[in-house]
Amino acid sequence: MNHITFDHIHHYGKTVFQNDQFEHIHNPDLLTMYDSNYIRFKNEDLSLAEFKQAAEYLRSFHLKNGQKHVKFHFSDNSKIPDDIQIFLKESEFMVGFIELYAIQPKQFPPVKEDAKTEVVPVTEEILETYLQIQFEFDLKYGAEFAAQKSDQYKRNFHSDQILQVMALYEGKPAGSVDLIISENTVEIDGLQVHERFQKKGIGSRLQKYAMDNFHDKTVILVADGEDTPREMYRKQNYQYLGYRYEALKVYI
């Protein structure tokens, strides 16, 4: 699994510009989704002047599109240079990091069967139910964001690359996950369990669906480096592969 990097992680955006310092990712259909509209720096020896120039470029580009944020991904497995860290703090950026994990399906721990829980792929018959639970999940980020994501879920439903999966508990929608399929990997994306159904093993059963149905691929995912789910992934035998620092600023 050593060849797995952040380059294997799917993002809902396209490269609209790049040079020796950075790559600009943009998605006109998901303008409020920070992880679809950002700059990824290529080199760990980024200078403060180069960062400021990239920041001015992205801010200007986003203003033309009515976007109220700027986001930056720094080079993989590298700390943010000290002078840029100081600038980010003084400029009131939010700074965090994400972690990359991978597992071979046979290494995933056994999951106790539960007759109350059913995990199924999303079909035409249950698509509307899936969209409703996703809208509820996304509404905490605002109605505009939830509406844009709903349109993306509809596009995903018709994609051969993405399999949408939903968990039902006693017949009620309880959680979901999107499985992004490539030649050698399956990415677990958007794993969520409704708060009413947490601590029932539903998250593990959603993951187990990926392990059972794609046993010939490496399963990968990204976790927030400061969130508790990362500890769960470690206990489930996922292998830690690296980190990436990010900086975000939202303008009021």
GROMACS .gro file of C-alpha atoms in nm:
model
  252
    1MET     CA    1   0.000   0.000   0.000
    2ASN     CA    2   0.302   0.229   0.002
    3HIS     CA    3   0.219   0.353  -0.348
    4ILE     CA    4  -0.115   0.498  -0.229
    5THR     CA    5  -0.102   0.879  -0.197
    6PHE     CA    6  -0.343   1.171  -0.173
    7ASP     CA    7  -0.341   1.173  -0.554
    8HIS     CA    8  -0.568   0.865  -0.534
    9ILE     CA    9  -0.834   1.065  -0.347
   10HIS     CA   10  -1.126   1.183  -0.559
   11HIS     CA   11  -1.230   1.548  -0.565
   12TYR     CA   12  -1.530   1.710  -0.731
   13GLY     CA   13  -1.345   1.969  -0.932
   14LYS     CA   14  -1.123   2.020  -1.233
   15THR     CA   15  -0.786   2.183  -1.278
   16VAL     CA   16  -0.844   2.527  -1.428
   17PHE     CA   17  -0.488   2.657  -1.392
   18GLN     CA   18  -0.148   2.540  -1.275
   19ASN     CA   19   0.214   2.647  -1.273
   20ASP     CA   20   0.533   2.530  -1.103
   21GLN     CA   21   0.407   2.636  -0.759
   22PHE     CA   22   0.043   2.528  -0.747
   23GLU     CA   23  -0.262   2.367  -0.907
   24HIS     CA   24  -0.601   2.542  -0.896
   25ILE     CA   25  -0.906   2.317  -0.858
   26HIS     CA   26  -1.251   2.461  -0.932
   27ASN     CA   27  -1.608   2.334  -0.964
   28PRO     CA   28  -1.871   2.579  -1.096
   29ASP     CA   29  -2.152   2.346  -0.985
   30LEU     CA   30  -2.032   2.333  -0.621
   31LEU     CA   31  -1.919   2.686  -0.549
   32THR     CA   32  -1.991   2.660  -0.175
   33MET     CA   33  -1.802   2.332  -0.131
   34TYR     CA   34  -1.458   2.425  -0.001
   35ASP     CA   35  -1.301   2.091  -0.095
   36SER     CA   36  -1.399   2.141  -0.459
   37ASN     CA   37  -1.253   2.490  -0.490
   38TYR     CA   38  -0.898   2.536  -0.368
   39ILE     CA   39  -0.529   2.566  -0.450
   40ARG     CA   40  -0.290   2.275  -0.395
   41PHE     CA   41   0.073   2.370  -0.351
   42LYS     CA   42   0.325   2.138  -0.512
   43ASN     CA   43   0.647   2.216  -0.325
   44GLU     CA   44   0.731   2.204   0.045
   45ASP     CA   45   0.980   2.493   0.013
   46LEU     CA   46   0.699   2.742  -0.058
   47SER     CA   47   0.796   3.103   0.017
   48LEU     CA   48   0.573   3.356   0.188
   49ALA     CA   49   0.580   3.575  -0.122
   50GLU     CA   50   0.465   3.284  -0.339
   51PHE     CA   51   0.184   3.204  -0.095
   52LYS     CA   52   0.063   3.565  -0.087
   53GLN     CA   53   0.064   3.582  -0.465
   54ALA     CA   54  -0.139   3.259  -0.490
   55ALA     CA   55  -0.378   3.384  -0.221
   56GLU     CA   56  -0.442   3.708  -0.407
   57TYR     CA   57  -0.503   3.516  -0.727
   58LEU     CA   58  -0.753   3.277  -0.566
   59ARG     CA   59  -0.934   3.551  -0.377
   60SER     CA   60  -0.979   3.750  -0.699
   61PHE     CA   61  -1.096   3.441  -0.889
   62HIS     CA   62  -1.348   3.350  -0.618
   63LEU     CA   63  -1.484   3.703  -0.591
   64LYS     CA   64  -1.572   3.692  -0.962
   65ASN     CA   65  -1.775   3.376  -0.889
   66GLY     CA   66  -1.942   3.506  -0.574
   67GLN     CA   67  -1.742   3.269  -0.353
   68LYS     CA   68  -1.671   3.378   0.004
   69HIS     CA   69  -1.375   3.156   0.086
   70VAL     CA   70  -1.020   3.067  -0.003
   71LYS     CA   71  -0.867   2.729   0.075
   72PHE     CA   72  -0.517   2.593   0.036
   73HIS     CA   73  -0.373   2.241   0.047
   74PHE     CA   74  -0.002   2.229   0.129
   75SER     CA   75   0.237   1.965  -0.003
   76ASP     CA   76   0.194   1.613   0.134
   77ASN     CA   77   0.373   1.511   0.454
   78SER     CA   78   0.523   1.855   0.503
   79LYS     CA   79   0.472   2.115   0.773
   80ILE     CA   80   0.369   2.467   0.675
   81PRO     CA   81   0.677   2.694   0.667
   82ASP     CA   82   0.709   2.903   0.985
   83ASP     CA   83   0.670   3.244   0.820
   84ILE     CA   84   0.355   3.128   0.639
   85GLN     CA   85   0.217   2.989   0.968
   86ILE     CA   86   0.263   3.331   1.127
   87PHE     CA   87   0.093   3.501   0.833
   88LEU     CA   88  -0.200   3.257   0.844
   89LYS     CA   89  -0.251   3.320   1.217
   90GLU     CA   90  -0.233   3.697   1.177
   91SER     CA   91  -0.478   3.675   0.883
   92GLU     CA   92  -0.724   3.463   1.086
   93PHE     CA   93  -0.707   3.150   0.873
   94MET     CA   94  -0.829   2.820   1.014
   95VAL     CA   95  -0.546   2.567   0.990
   96GLY     CA   96  -0.582   2.190   1.023
   97PHE     CA   97  -0.465   1.868   0.870
   98ILE     CA   98  -0.610   1.554   0.716
   99GLU     CA   99  -0.476   1.199   0.726
  100LEU     CA  100  -0.474   0.927   0.462
  101TYR     CA  101  -0.560   0.566   0.551
  102ALA     CA  102  -0.580   0.240   0.359
  103ILE     CA  103  -0.669  -0.122   0.429
  104GLN     CA  104  -0.686  -0.453   0.250
  105PRO     CA  105  -1.046  -0.580   0.288
  106LYS     CA  106  -0.940  -0.910   0.449
  107GLN     CA  107  -0.777  -0.710   0.732
  108PHE     CA  108  -1.104  -0.544   0.833
  109PRO     CA  109  -1.224  -0.687   1.166
  110PRO     CA  110  -1.535  -0.909   1.180
  111VAL     CA  111  -1.867  -0.729   1.219
  112LYS     CA  112  -2.143  -0.888   1.425
  113GLU     CA  113  -2.456  -0.955   1.225
  114ASP     CA  114  -2.768  -0.759   1.315
  115ALA     CA  115  -3.106  -0.851   1.172
  116LYS     CA  116  -3.231  -0.496   1.233
  117THR     CA  117  -2.975  -0.341   0.998
  118GLU     CA  118  -2.974  -0.374   0.620
  119VAL     CA  119  -2.708  -0.221   0.395
  120VAL     CA  120  -2.812  -0.179   0.032
  121PRO     CA  121  -2.699   0.001  -0.284
  122VAL     CA  122  -2.909   0.301  -0.381
  123THR     CA  123  -3.154   0.224  -0.662
  124GLU     CA  124  -3.419   0.428  -0.839
  125GLU     CA  125  -3.673   0.301  -0.583
  126ILE     CA  126  -3.487   0.445  -0.283
  127LEU     CA  127  -3.300   0.734  -0.447
  128GLU     CA  128  -3.541   0.993  -0.310
  129THR     CA  129  -3.497   0.855   0.042
  130TYR     CA  130  -3.119   0.869  -0.001
  131LEU     CA  131  -3.141   1.230  -0.121
  132GLN     CA  132  -3.359   1.325   0.174
  133ILE     CA  133  -3.117   1.189   0.433
  134GLN     CA  134  -2.822   1.353   0.255
  135PHE     CA  135  -3.004   1.687   0.252
  136GLU     CA  136  -3.061   1.652   0.626
  137PHE     CA  137  -2.692   1.575   0.681
  138ASP     CA  138  -2.580   1.869   0.464
  139LEU     CA  139  -2.826   2.127   0.594
  140LYS     CA  140  -2.596   2.208   0.887
  141TYR     CA  141  -2.369   2.379   0.631
  142GLY     CA  142  -2.653   2.591   0.493
  143ALA     CA  143  -2.945   2.551   0.252
  144GLU     CA  144  -2.745   2.664  -0.053
  145PHE     CA  145  -2.474   2.407   0.017
  146ALA     CA  146  -2.730   2.131   0.073
  147ALA     CA  147  -2.905   2.213  -0.255
  148GLN     CA  148  -2.580   2.211  -0.453
  149LYS     CA  149  -2.477   1.881  -0.296
  150SER     CA  150  -2.818   1.733  -0.379
  151ASP     CA  151  -2.760   1.807  -0.747
  152GLN     CA  152  -2.418   1.643  -0.721
  153TYR     CA  153  -2.568   1.331  -0.561
  154LYS     CA  154  -2.805   1.305  -0.857
  155ARG     CA  155  -2.512   1.324  -1.097
  156ASN     CA  156  -2.325   1.066  -0.889
  157PHE     CA  157  -2.618   0.826  -0.913
  158HIS     CA  158  -2.563   0.801  -1.287
  159SER     CA  159  -2.185   0.765  -1.260
  160ASP     CA  160  -2.020   0.428  -1.315
  161GLN     CA  161  -1.740   0.542  -1.085
  162ILE     CA  162  -1.954   0.604  -0.776
  163LEU     CA  163  -2.171   0.358  -0.585
  164GLN     CA  164  -2.407   0.512  -0.332
  165VAL     CA  165  -2.489   0.289  -0.034
  166MET     CA  166  -2.748   0.334   0.239
  167ALA     CA  167  -2.803   0.167   0.575
  168LEU     CA  168  -3.156   0.099   0.699
  169TYR     CA  169  -3.229   0.030   1.065
  170GLU     CA  170  -3.564  -0.138   1.116
  171GLY     CA  171  -3.650  -0.011   0.769
  172LYS     CA  172  -3.562   0.353   0.845
  173PRO     CA  173  -3.273   0.538   0.674
  174ALA     CA  174  -2.990   0.547   0.927
  175GLY     CA  175  -2.670   0.622   0.738
  176SER     CA  176  -2.492   0.628   0.407
  177VAL     CA  177  -2.160   0.618   0.228
  178ASP     CA  178  -2.037   0.683  -0.125
  179LEU     CA  179  -1.787   0.434  -0.268
  180ILE     CA  180  -1.563   0.586  -0.535
  181ILE     CA  181  -1.431   0.310  -0.756
  182SER     CA  182  -1.108   0.313  -0.953
  183GLU     CA  183  -0.890   0.043  -1.106
  184ASN     CA  184  -0.705  -0.053  -0.788
  185THR     CA  185  -0.883   0.131  -0.507
  186VAL     CA  186  -1.222   0.201  -0.356
  187GLU     CA  187  -1.252   0.524  -0.161
  188ILE     CA  188  -1.490   0.551   0.133
  189ASP     CA  189  -1.635   0.901   0.108
  190GLY     CA  190  -1.903   1.082   0.307
  191LEU     CA  191  -1.955   0.808   0.565
  192GLN     CA  192  -2.234   0.935   0.791
  193VAL     CA  193  -2.469   0.788   1.049
  194HIS     CA  194  -2.777   0.973   1.169
  195GLU     CA  195  -2.744   1.073   1.534
  196ARG     CA  196  -3.059   0.876   1.622
  197PHE     CA  197  -2.889   0.553   1.512
  198GLN     CA  198  -2.534   0.597   1.635
  199LYS     CA  199  -2.355   0.339   1.852
  200LYS     CA  200  -2.537   0.055   1.677
  201GLY     CA  201  -2.246  -0.053   1.457
  202ILE     CA  202  -2.396   0.102   1.146
  203GLY     CA  203  -2.076   0.280   1.044
  204SER     CA  204  -1.886  -0.048   1.061
  205ARG     CA  205  -2.151  -0.225   0.854
  206LEU     CA  206  -2.134   0.042   0.586
  207GLN     CA  207  -1.758  -0.009   0.567
  208LYS     CA  208  -1.801  -0.387   0.569
  209TYR     CA  209  -2.018  -0.354   0.257
  210ALA     CA  210  -1.718  -0.203   0.078
  211MET     CA  211  -1.488  -0.478   0.205
  212ASP     CA  212  -1.725  -0.756   0.094
  213ASN     CA  213  -1.805  -0.616  -0.248
  214PHE     CA  214  -1.456  -0.494  -0.343
  215HIS     CA  215  -1.235  -0.753  -0.179
  216ASP     CA  216  -0.985  -0.735  -0.468
  217LYS     CA  217  -0.911  -0.362  -0.421
  218THR     CA  218  -0.740  -0.147  -0.160
  219VAL     CA  219  -0.992   0.052   0.043
  220ILE     CA  220  -0.884   0.409   0.116
  221LEU     CA  221  -1.022   0.709   0.302
  222VAL     CA  222  -0.930   1.051   0.437
  223ALA     CA  223  -0.992   1.150   0.799
  224ASP     CA  224  -0.977   1.484   0.977
  225GLY     CA  225  -0.652   1.478   1.173
  226GLU     CA  226  -0.821   1.632   1.477
  227ASP     CA  227  -1.145   1.431   1.479
  228THR     CA  228  -1.230   1.116   1.675
  229PRO     CA  229  -1.319   0.890   1.374
  230ARG     CA  230  -0.948   0.859   1.294
  231GLU     CA  231  -0.905   0.662   1.617
  232MET     CA  232  -1.180   0.424   1.505
  233TYR     CA  233  -1.007   0.367   1.173
  234ARG     CA  234  -0.681   0.281   1.347
  235LYS     CA  235  -0.862   0.028   1.568
  236GLN     CA  236  -1.019  -0.122   1.255
  237ASN     CA  237  -0.672  -0.200   1.116
  238TYR     CA  238  -0.649   0.081   0.865
  239GLN     CA  239  -0.288   0.175   0.789
  240TYR     CA  240  -0.183   0.536   0.828
  241LEU     CA  241  -0.013   0.658   0.509
  242GLY     CA  242   0.045   1.029   0.552
  243TYR     CA  243  -0.090   1.376   0.623
  244ARG     CA  244  -0.163   1.704   0.451
  245TYR     CA  245  -0.202   2.049   0.606
  246GLU     CA  246  -0.482   2.278   0.493
  247ALA     CA  247  -0.573   2.644   0.552
  248LEU     CA  248  -0.917   2.800   0.510
  249LYS     CA  249  -1.055   3.148   0.541
  250VAL     CA  250  -1.422   3.237   0.501
  251TYR     CA  251  -1.503   3.603   0.439
  252ILE     CA  252  -1.822   3.738   0.596
   0.00000   0.00000   0.00000
